[in-house]
Short mmCIF file of C-alpha atoms in Angstrom, two decimals:
data_model
loop_
_atom_site.label_atom_id
_atom_site.label_comp_id
_atom_site.label_asym_id
_atom_site.label_seq_id
_atom_site.Cartn_x
_atom_site.Cartn_y
_atom_site.Cartn_z
CA MET S 1 -13.55 -44.05 -77.88
CA CYS S 2 -10.84 -41.57 -78.26
CA LYS S 3 -13.11 -38.84 -77.69
CA LYS S 4 -14.39 -40.31 -74.29
CA LEU S 5 -10.93 -40.71 -72.99
CA LEU S 6 -9.97 -37.48 -74.09
CA SER S 7 -12.96 -35.78 -72.12
CA VAL S 8 -12.15 -37.82 -69.06
CA LEU S 9 -8.12 -36.38 -69.30
CA LEU S 10 -9.36 -32.99 -69.91
CA SER S 11 -11.91 -33.39 -66.69
CA ILE S 12 -8.89 -34.35 -64.52
CA VAL S 13 -6.61 -31.58 -65.63
CA ILE S 14 -9.22 -28.85 -64.96
CA SER S 15 -10.18 -30.41 -61.24
CA ALA S 16 -6.19 -30.14 -60.60
CA ALA S 17 -5.92 -26.67 -61.69
CA PHE S 18 -8.62 -25.96 -59.33
CA ALA S 19 -7.17 -27.62 -56.57
CA VAL S 20 -3.89 -25.74 -56.88
CA ALA S 21 -5.52 -22.43 -57.32
CA SER S 22 -7.31 -23.23 -53.84
CA VAL S 23 -4.09 -24.07 -51.92
CA VAL S 24 -2.57 -21.11 -53.37
CA ASN S 25 -5.12 -18.70 -52.52
CA ALA S 26 -5.14 -20.36 -48.90
CA VAL S 27 -1.73 -18.72 -48.12
CA PRO S 28 -1.88 -14.85 -48.92
CA SER S 29 1.13 -12.87 -49.65
CA LEU S 30 2.20 -10.51 -47.21
CA PRO S 31 0.67 -6.99 -47.92
CA GLU S 32 2.99 -3.77 -47.63
CA LEU S 33 2.30 -1.32 -45.17
CA ASP S 34 -1.06 0.74 -45.39
CA THR S 35 -0.76 3.68 -47.98
CA PRO S 36 -0.88 6.63 -46.10
CA ASP S 37 -3.64 9.35 -46.65
CA THR S 38 -1.47 11.68 -48.61
CA SER S 39 -4.47 14.49 -48.03
CA SER S 40 -4.30 14.44 -44.64
CA SER S 41 -1.77 16.17 -42.27
CA PHE S 42 -2.22 14.05 -39.19
CA MET S 43 0.56 11.88 -38.42
CA GLU S 44 -0.13 8.23 -38.85
CA TRP S 45 1.32 5.12 -37.16
CA HIS S 46 1.22 2.10 -39.22
CA LEU S 47 1.62 -1.77 -37.91
CA SER S 48 3.38 -4.01 -40.50
CA SER S 49 1.73 -7.10 -41.57
CA ALA S 50 3.39 -10.41 -40.45
CA LYS S 51 2.98 -13.97 -40.97
CA GLY S 52 4.14 -17.10 -39.13
CA VAL S 53 3.63 -20.85 -38.08
CA PRO S 54 2.23 -22.53 -34.58
CA GLY S 55 5.28 -22.15 -32.25
CA ASP S 56 6.82 -19.16 -33.94
CA TYR S 57 7.85 -15.78 -32.25
CA ILE S 58 6.66 -12.73 -34.75
CA LYS S 59 8.14 -9.18 -34.87
CA VAL S 60 5.78 -6.43 -36.12
CA ASP S 61 7.20 -3.00 -36.60
CA VAL S 62 5.49 0.27 -36.23
CA LYS S 63 6.24 2.82 -39.09
CA VAL S 64 5.59 6.68 -39.03
CA TYR S 65 4.16 8.97 -41.68
CA ASN S 66 3.74 12.54 -41.42
CA CYS S 67 6.22 12.74 -38.39
CA VAL S 68 5.64 14.88 -35.38
CA ALA S 69 8.41 15.37 -32.98
CA LEU S 70 6.97 14.01 -29.72
CA ARG S 71 8.10 14.51 -26.09
CA SER S 72 5.63 11.81 -24.50
CA VAL S 73 2.97 9.59 -25.42
CA ARG S 74 0.27 7.93 -22.80
CA GLY S 75 -2.66 5.51 -22.73
CA VAL S 76 -1.90 3.73 -26.06
CA GLY S 77 -1.42 -0.05 -26.39
CA PHE S 78 -1.93 -3.33 -28.89
CA ILE S 79 -4.55 -5.92 -28.75
CA VAL S 80 -4.36 -9.31 -30.86
CA ASP S 81 -6.83 -12.03 -31.20
CA SER S 82 -6.37 -15.02 -29.27
CA PRO S 83 -4.63 -17.29 -28.66
CA ILE S 84 -1.58 -15.12 -30.00
CA GLU S 85 -0.06 -13.36 -27.13
CA PHE S 86 2.73 -10.39 -26.92
CA VAL S 87 6.02 -11.46 -25.08
CA GLY S 88 7.66 -7.95 -25.31
CA MET S 89 8.83 -4.90 -27.51
CA SER S 90 11.59 -2.40 -28.03
CA SER S 91 12.82 -0.81 -25.09
CA THR S 92 13.72 2.70 -26.74
CA CYS S 93 12.55 5.00 -29.78
CA PRO S 94 15.76 6.50 -31.39
CA THR S 95 13.35 8.60 -33.30
CA TYR S 96 11.93 10.56 -30.24
CA ASN S 97 15.23 9.93 -28.09
CA ALA S 98 12.84 7.88 -25.92
CA SER S 99 12.73 5.19 -23.70
CA ILE S 100 9.78 2.61 -23.54
CA ASP S 101 7.82 1.19 -20.43
CA TYR S 102 5.20 -1.37 -21.03
CA THR S 103 3.06 -3.99 -19.37
CA ILE S 104 1.62 -7.19 -20.77
CA SER S 105 -1.72 -8.69 -19.73
CA GLY S 106 -2.31 -11.84 -21.88
CA ASN S 107 -3.43 -10.66 -25.44
CA ARG S 108 -2.90 -6.98 -24.55
CA LEU S 109 0.08 -4.73 -24.44
CA SER S 110 0.31 -1.03 -22.85
CA PHE S 111 2.96 1.16 -23.16
CA SER S 112 4.24 4.65 -22.60
CA LEU S 113 6.98 6.77 -24.50
CA SER S 114 8.86 9.38 -22.73
CA GLY S 115 11.94 11.21 -24.14
CA SER S 116 13.99 14.60 -25.20
CA ASN S 117 15.00 16.39 -28.16
CA PRO S 118 12.71 14.66 -30.50
CA SER S 119 13.40 14.17 -34.28
CA THR S 120 10.94 15.12 -37.23
CA THR S 121 13.65 14.21 -39.86
CA ALA S 122 13.08 10.46 -39.67
CA ASP S 123 9.62 10.50 -41.68
CA LYS S 124 8.62 6.93 -43.02
CA SER S 125 11.15 5.19 -40.37
CA VAL S 126 10.51 2.45 -37.90
CA LEU S 127 9.64 3.86 -34.59
CA PHE S 128 9.92 0.64 -32.62
CA SER S 129 8.76 -3.22 -32.98
CA VAL S 130 6.49 -5.53 -31.01
CA TYR S 131 6.80 -9.12 -30.51
CA LEU S 132 4.32 -11.81 -30.49
CA LYS S 133 4.35 -15.60 -29.69
CA VAL S 134 2.41 -18.01 -31.39
CA PRO S 135 1.15 -20.94 -29.56
CA GLU S 136 1.87 -24.61 -30.86
CA ASN S 137 -1.97 -25.48 -31.29
CA CYS S 138 -2.77 -21.98 -32.77
CA PRO S 139 -5.35 -22.99 -35.77
CA VAL S 140 -4.16 -21.35 -39.02
CA GLY S 141 -5.98 -18.38 -40.01
CA GLU S 142 -5.88 -14.74 -40.26
CA TYR S 143 -5.72 -13.05 -36.70
CA ASP S 144 -6.03 -8.87 -36.04
CA LEU S 145 -3.68 -6.82 -34.80
CA GLY S 146 -4.77 -3.66 -33.53
CA TRP S 147 -4.46 -0.48 -31.24
CA THR S 148 -6.23 0.39 -28.01
CA SER S 149 -6.08 3.96 -27.54
CA ALA S 150 -9.35 5.40 -25.78
CA ASP S 151 -6.65 7.50 -23.38
CA TRP S 152 -4.38 8.46 -25.90
CA ARG S 153 -2.24 11.48 -24.78
CA ALA S 154 0.73 13.18 -26.67
CA GLU S 155 2.74 15.74 -25.86
CA THR S 156 5.23 17.63 -28.63
CA ALA S 157 8.45 19.07 -27.98
CA SER S 158 7.01 22.51 -27.51
CA GLY S 159 4.31 21.13 -25.14
CA SER S 160 1.08 21.20 -27.04
CA SER S 161 -1.17 17.95 -27.64
CA CYS S 162 -0.87 15.97 -30.75
CA TYR S 163 -3.14 13.12 -32.04
CA ALA S 164 -2.11 10.28 -34.67
CA LEU S 165 -3.96 8.09 -36.98
CA LEU S 166 -3.53 4.53 -35.85
CA ARG S 167 -3.49 1.92 -38.59
CA SER S 168 -4.28 -1.54 -37.74
CA THR S 169 -2.76 -4.94 -39.58
CA THR S 170 -3.56 -8.59 -39.96
CA VAL S 171 -1.24 -11.66 -38.84
CA TYR S 172 -1.19 -14.62 -41.19
CA ILE S 173 -0.77 -17.89 -39.61
CA THR S 174 0.08 -20.97 -41.98
CA ASN S 175 0.95 -24.55 -41.73
CA GLY S 176 4.68 -24.99 -41.64
CA THR S 177 7.73 -25.97 -38.96
CA SER S 178 8.46 -23.60 -36.38
CA THR S 179 12.10 -22.33 -35.78
CA GLY S 180 11.39 -22.05 -32.08
CA THR S 181 13.60 -18.94 -31.55
CA MET S 182 12.64 -15.28 -31.10
CA PRO S 183 13.94 -12.79 -33.68
CA PRO S 184 16.78 -10.50 -32.45
CA VAL S 185 15.91 -7.09 -31.15
CA SER S 186 17.51 -4.24 -33.34
CA ASN S 187 17.19 -0.58 -32.75
CA THR S 188 15.94 1.38 -35.82
CA THR S 189 17.20 5.09 -36.92
CA ALA S 190 15.70 7.76 -38.81
CA THR S 191 18.56 8.35 -41.33
CA THR S 192 18.43 4.66 -42.97
CA SER S 193 16.16 2.63 -45.03
CA ARG S 194 18.58 -0.23 -45.17
CA THR S 195 19.74 -2.48 -42.44
CA THR S 196 22.99 -4.31 -42.65
CA THR S 197 23.56 -7.42 -40.29
CA THR S 198 27.25 -8.48 -39.80
CA THR S 199 27.38 -12.27 -38.25
CA THR S 200 30.48 -13.54 -37.16
CA SER S 201 31.08 -17.22 -37.10
CA ARG S 202 33.38 -17.21 -33.85
CA THR S 203 32.20 -15.64 -30.46
CA THR S 204 34.86 -14.99 -27.72
CA THR S 205 33.54 -14.77 -24.44
CA THR S 206 35.50 -13.20 -21.67
CA THR S 207 34.32 -13.89 -18.02
CA THR S 208 34.82 -11.67 -15.06
CA THR S 209 34.35 -13.25 -11.98
CA THR S 210 34.10 -10.99 -8.74
CA THR S 211 34.53 -12.84 -5.21
CA ARG S 212 32.72 -10.99 -2.25
CA PRO S 213 34.72 -10.98 0.73
CA THR S 214 34.16 -13.22 3.62
CA THR S 215 32.28 -11.58 6.18
CA THR S 216 32.79 -12.90 9.92
CA SER S 217 30.81 -11.25 13.01
CA THR S 218 32.18 -12.19 16.53
CA THR S 219 30.16 -11.69 19.76
CA THR S 220 31.75 -11.91 23.08
CA THR S 221 29.83 -12.28 26.34
CA THR S 222 31.72 -11.59 29.59
CA ARG S 223 30.13 -12.26 32.78
CA PRO S 224 31.47 -9.78 35.53
CA THR S 225 33.62 -11.30 38.00
CA THR S 226 32.15 -11.32 41.56
CA THR S 227 34.36 -11.53 44.68
CA SER S 228 32.73 -12.22 48.08
CA THR S 229 35.04 -12.42 51.18
CA THR S 230 33.61 -12.74 54.65
CA THR S 231 35.96 -12.97 57.65
CA THR S 232 34.39 -13.60 61.06
CA THR S 233 36.51 -12.72 64.23
CA ARG S 234 35.25 -12.57 67.84
CA PRO S 235 34.71 -9.88 69.02
CA THR S 236 36.35 -8.24 65.57
CA THR S 237 34.87 -8.18 62.37
CA THR S 238 36.97 -7.37 59.61
CA SER S 239 35.63 -7.08 55.72
CA THR S 240 37.72 -7.18 52.49
CA THR S 241 36.44 -5.04 49.34
CA THR S 242 38.18 -5.72 45.99
CA THR S 243 37.62 -2.69 43.50
CA THR S 244 38.06 -3.64 39.77
CA ARG S 245 38.12 -0.55 37.04
CA PRO S 246 36.68 -1.60 33.96
CA THR S 247 38.58 -2.36 30.80
CA THR S 248 38.87 0.56 28.48
CA THR S 249 39.00 -0.10 24.82
CA SER S 250 40.02 2.86 22.33
CA THR S 251 39.71 2.21 18.57
CA THR S 252 41.40 4.38 15.78
CA THR S 253 40.24 4.25 12.23
CA THR S 254 42.44 5.80 9.82
CA GLN S 255 40.78 6.28 6.33
CA PRO S 256 41.40 8.96 3.38
CA GLN S 257 38.45 11.37 2.83
CA SER S 258 35.91 9.82 0.66
CA ASN S 259 34.54 11.27 -2.62
CA LEU S 260 31.70 8.58 -3.32
CA SER S 261 28.49 9.03 -1.41
CA VAL S 262 24.85 7.76 -1.15
CA LYS S 263 21.93 10.14 0.16
CA GLN S 264 19.83 8.60 2.70
CA PRO S 265 15.91 9.38 1.54
CA ASN S 266 13.99 11.28 3.84
CA GLU S 267 11.55 9.32 6.19
CA SER S 268 8.55 10.96 4.62
CA GLN S 269 9.25 9.12 1.36
CA LEU S 270 9.54 5.73 2.87
CA TYR S 271 5.79 4.49 2.36
CA VAL S 272 4.22 1.92 0.21
CA GLY S 273 3.53 2.84 -3.28
CA ASN S 274 5.94 5.64 -3.34
CA THR S 275 8.68 5.60 -5.86
CA ILE S 276 11.88 7.38 -5.21
CA THR S 277 15.00 8.06 -7.00
CA LEU S 278 18.65 7.00 -5.66
CA GLU S 279 20.68 9.76 -5.15
CA TYR S 280 24.60 9.68 -5.14
CA THR S 281 27.61 11.51 -5.63
CA ALA S 282 30.44 9.97 -7.50
CA PRO S 283 33.68 11.20 -9.69
CA THR S 284 33.31 11.49 -13.29
CA GLY S 285 32.62 8.26 -15.18
CA ILE S 286 31.66 6.12 -12.12
CA GLY S 287 27.43 5.34 -12.01
CA ILE S 288 25.33 2.98 -10.43
CA GLY S 289 26.19 -0.56 -11.97
CA TRP S 290 23.54 -2.38 -9.99
CA VAL S 291 21.12 -2.44 -6.87
CA GLU S 292 20.98 -5.32 -4.34
CA LEU S 293 17.88 -5.64 -2.13
CA SER S 294 17.77 -7.88 1.08
CA ASP S 295 14.21 -8.36 0.71
CA TRP S 296 12.65 -8.14 -3.16
CA ASN S 297 9.17 -8.57 -1.54
CA ILE S 298 9.42 -5.10 -0.11
CA ALA S 299 10.49 -3.32 -3.17
CA SER S 300 11.52 -3.46 -6.99
CA VAL S 301 14.36 -1.57 -8.83
CA SER S 302 13.97 -0.19 -12.35
CA GLY S 303 16.51 2.32 -13.80
CA GLY S 304 17.70 3.56 -10.38
CA LYS S 305 14.53 3.91 -8.88
CA LEU S 306 13.02 2.15 -6.14
CA THR S 307 9.17 1.23 -5.79
CA PHE S 308 7.99 0.04 -2.40
CA ARG S 309 5.52 -2.52 -2.44
CA ASN S 310 5.25 -3.74 1.28
CA ALA S 311 6.16 -2.49 4.88
CA GLY S 312 9.20 -3.65 6.48
CA LYS S 313 13.06 -3.06 7.01
CA LEU S 314 15.04 -2.79 3.78
CA THR S 315 18.83 -2.71 3.20
CA VAL S 316 19.62 -1.41 -0.30
CA THR S 317 23.10 -2.25 -1.65
CA ILE S 318 24.44 0.05 -4.53
CA HIS S 319 26.91 -1.52 -6.50
CA PHE S 320 28.92 0.84 -8.63
CA ASN S 321 30.23 0.28 -12.16
CA ASP S 322 33.91 0.60 -10.98
CA GLN S 323 34.62 -2.57 -9.65
CA THR S 324 37.19 -1.24 -7.50
CA GLN S 325 34.79 0.81 -5.47
CA THR S 326 33.22 -0.62 -2.35
CA ALA S 327 29.40 -0.96 -2.64
CA ILE S 328 27.32 1.26 -0.26
CA PRO S 329 24.38 -0.02 1.94
CA ILE S 330 21.45 2.28 3.12
CA GLU S 331 19.10 0.88 5.53
CA LEU S 332 15.43 1.82 5.17
CA ASN S 333 12.17 1.30 7.03
CA ILE S 334 9.30 1.13 4.84
CA ARG S 335 5.89 2.21 6.39
CA GLU S 336 2.26 1.11 5.49
CA THR S 337 1.07 4.70 4.81
CA GLN S 338 2.76 8.08 4.47
CA ASP S 339 3.51 9.57 7.85
CA SER S 340 2.90 13.45 7.69
CA SER S 341 5.10 13.93 11.16
CA ALA S 342 8.18 12.18 9.38
CA THR S 343 11.33 14.24 9.47
CA SER S 344 12.72 15.59 6.37
CA SER S 345 16.09 15.41 7.18
CA ALA S 346 18.50 13.46 4.96
CA THR S 347 21.89 11.81 5.82
CA THR S 348 24.64 10.97 3.42
CA THR S 349 26.28 7.67 3.54
CA SER S 350 30.07 7.40 2.07
CA THR S 351 32.69 5.09 1.31
CA THR S 352 36.28 4.59 0.32
CA THR S 353 37.80 2.21 -1.59
CA SER S 354 41.13 2.14 0.70
CA THR S 355 41.80 -0.22 3.38
CA SER S 356 41.12 0.79 7.03
CA THR S 357 43.78 0.76 9.82
CA THR S 358 42.34 -0.18 13.13
CA THR S 359 44.14 0.28 16.41
CA SER S 360 42.81 -1.17 19.83
CA THR S 361 44.60 -0.54 23.41
CA SER S 362 43.06 -2.22 26.40
CA THR S 363 43.99 -0.62 29.91
CA SER S 364 42.86 -2.68 33.06
CA THR S 365 43.82 -1.52 36.49
CA SER S 366 42.75 -3.60 39.71
CA ARG S 367 43.24 -2.71 43.38
CA SER S 368 42.63 -5.21 45.92
CA THR S 369 42.73 -5.05 49.97
CA SER S 370 43.88 -8.18 51.58
CA THR S 371 43.58 -9.02 55.30
CA SER S 372 44.69 -11.89 57.40
CA THR S 373 43.65 -12.77 60.55
CA SER S 374 44.33 -15.57 62.99
CA THR S 375 40.52 -16.45 63.09
CA SER S 376 38.66 -18.56 60.36
CA THR S 377 37.81 -17.08 56.95
CA SER S 378 35.36 -18.15 54.77
CA SER S 379 35.89 -16.79 51.06
CA THR S 380 33.89 -17.14 47.82
CA THR S 381 35.24 -16.21 44.37
CA SER S 382 33.53 -16.56 41.09
CA SER S 383 35.69 -16.54 37.58
CA THR S 384 35.06 -14.95 34.58
CA THR S 385 33.62 -16.87 31.76
CA SER S 386 33.81 -15.65 28.21
CA SER S 387 32.05 -17.21 25.11
CA THR S 388 33.22 -16.24 21.70
CA THR S 389 30.64 -17.15 18.78
CA THR S 390 31.87 -16.55 15.18
CA SER S 391 29.61 -16.99 12.13
CA THR S 392 31.05 -16.81 8.50
CA THR S 393 29.17 -15.91 5.47
CA PRO S 394 30.19 -18.21 2.59
CA PRO S 395 30.88 -16.05 -0.35
CA GLN S 396 28.10 -15.94 -3.09
CA PRO S 397 28.36 -18.19 -6.01
CA ASN S 398 29.84 -16.87 -9.38
CA ILE S 399 26.99 -15.69 -11.32
CA ASN S 400 27.32 -14.30 -14.97
CA LEU S 401 24.12 -12.21 -15.48
CA GLY S 402 22.09 -13.08 -18.50
CA ASP S 403 23.82 -16.54 -18.85
CA ILE S 404 20.72 -18.56 -17.90
CA ASN S 405 22.09 -22.31 -18.98
CA THR S 406 25.70 -21.65 -17.79
CA ASP S 407 27.44 -22.11 -21.09
CA GLY S 408 29.54 -19.34 -20.56
CA LYS S 409 27.71 -17.40 -23.65
CA ILE S 410 24.65 -15.03 -23.75
CA SER S 411 22.68 -15.73 -26.42
CA ALA S 412 18.89 -15.94 -27.88
CA VAL S 413 18.96 -19.30 -26.05
CA ASP S 414 19.06 -17.70 -22.84
CA ALA S 415 16.35 -15.41 -23.51
CA SER S 416 14.08 -18.35 -24.84
CA MET S 417 14.58 -20.06 -21.50
CA VAL S 418 13.71 -16.64 -19.69
CA LEU S 419 10.08 -16.68 -21.92
CA SER S 420 9.45 -20.17 -21.07
CA GLU S 421 9.78 -19.80 -17.25
CA TYR S 422 7.75 -16.33 -17.87
CA ALA S 423 5.09 -18.48 -19.58
CA GLU S 424 4.87 -21.05 -16.92
CA LEU S 425 4.90 -18.56 -14.07
CA SER S 426 2.07 -16.44 -15.67
CA SER S 427 -0.23 -19.67 -15.98
CA GLY S 428 -0.09 -20.09 -12.22
CA GLY S 429 2.96 -22.57 -12.14
CA GLY S 430 5.86 -22.48 -9.94
CA GLY S 431 8.51 -22.25 -12.29
CA SER S 432 11.50 -24.54 -12.81
CA PHE S 433 14.68 -22.15 -12.43
CA THR S 434 17.08 -22.75 -9.90
CA PRO S 435 18.07 -20.04 -7.31
CA GLU S 436 21.06 -19.18 -9.50
CA GLN S 437 19.18 -19.11 -12.69
CA LYS S 438 16.52 -16.66 -11.05
CA THR S 439 19.49 -14.51 -10.18
CA ALA S 440 20.88 -14.60 -13.59
CA ALA S 441 17.68 -14.09 -15.25
CA ASP S 442 16.65 -10.99 -13.44
CA VAL S 443 18.83 -8.53 -15.68
CA ASN S 444 16.87 -5.64 -14.76
CA PHE S 445 16.93 -6.35 -10.90
CA ASP S 446 13.27 -5.88 -10.36
CA GLY S 447 12.69 -9.52 -8.53
CA MET S 448 10.95 -10.84 -11.30
CA THR S 449 11.51 -13.16 -14.13
CA ASP S 450 9.57 -11.73 -17.26
CA ALA S 451 9.60 -10.57 -20.85
CA ARG S 452 11.37 -7.25 -20.05
CA ASP S 453 14.63 -9.43 -18.88
CA ALA S 454 14.06 -11.56 -22.24
CA SER S 455 14.14 -8.45 -24.30
CA LEU S 456 17.24 -7.12 -22.41
CA ILE S 457 18.98 -10.30 -23.06
CA LEU S 458 18.30 -10.21 -26.55
CA SER S 459 19.44 -6.48 -26.96
CA TYR S 460 22.84 -7.50 -25.20
CA TYR S 461 22.86 -10.59 -27.55
CA ALA S 462 22.43 -8.42 -30.74
CA TYR S 463 25.13 -5.91 -29.16
CA LEU S 464 27.43 -8.67 -28.90
CA SER S 465 26.88 -10.08 -32.44
CA SER S 466 27.54 -6.93 -33.83
CA GLY S 467 31.03 -6.52 -32.46
CA GLY S 468 30.32 -5.02 -28.99
CA THR S 469 33.56 -5.11 -26.57
CA ILE S 470 31.77 -5.03 -23.15
CA THR S 471 31.83 -8.55 -22.07
CA ASP S 472 29.91 -7.95 -18.58
CA MET S 473 26.31 -7.50 -18.85
CA ARG S 474 26.21 -5.49 -15.72
CA VAL S 475 28.52 -2.92 -17.09
CA TRP S 476 26.51 -2.79 -20.57
CA LEU S 477 23.44 -1.88 -18.75
CA THR S 478 24.78 1.16 -17.61
CA GLN S 479 25.85 2.45 -20.73
#
């Protein structure tokens, strides 16, 4: 009887051990980066492994081995197994002193890199990071994250072509509870192997409110005075003629000479599909703060460049990072196709921050001839009628760029709201943002709410969290 009981207990213990082993093997530990091929002289780019749970945002780093100084990279991107999707990537690559442009289409992300004075001293450093979203209904399992590089084109600092060995990775999805927040964007450098994060428990936010002045336009319509006098005398006929000289108005405007100007683009550049750079002259330390368009369907703005999407008339207003300077508007007429006969001359629009003084003088002279007779006289006189229409443009609401939930702070919550709106718009929905929230969310002024805006908001949030002192996001974007 004892032996039989001991056999049963031993069987139970063995079964439990196998069950525990199965659970442990179901969640693999995260592997390190692939070991570089030490026998190869080729540069290698490695994707780090990552894990998460449904509902998570995941950051994957790209690390370089046998680093080569690259000036530009084109025709490369990433692809991940569905249903995981990309939501963004780093906007800069410090190792190559380069900026990064990218586009997202579902589970694919394409990017290009362009820089100057690249470095080769940052071997084994993180070049940049890519961010993914795990849907709430994503099954537990392993998902491949790889490269698309059929059109890879890279150029070194000396101008020669260069190739790299691109190493893929695996994303492990396990059961668990998601934090629902996106990891903060952090820039990497080539001289450190350890990242130190300083978090303060109190955030001080200073909000600067700029009120745009009210614009009043007045239209005056004056009907001319007509005087007709007919005098009939038998047998004498007398006519009266009244001559009125028109009112003359002279206007004198006094303004000091301006040293802030914007160059009007050539007409030959104004056609659909073309991209131009806004050119301006300003004192040292003054640059473009942000660009306002009268119609975002006609053009988009990115990095001080205009890209024309549709034909039509467009007013481009350039606001400078010095708020004491007056914004300068320029008028553009965008055509469907390039007009080879268009003039190539350009004009310059200048402005000044001083107050203009206008003096108006009016002179009116009227001569009339009157005749009196003893006969009957009929006279008809029409009076002058003046109508004045005054329209007042209300001031724009005070909008804190990047503060989507209007809580007076710019944080990861605002970036998460932008990503949710972008996901709804990408799936064919109409979005839920108010016009004020759309304006606050469009931090790169391209007329769209997308992952790039969320990435910039996260970068600014990381800047503030690390002790940054610029409290206006518009000013921070120009640095």
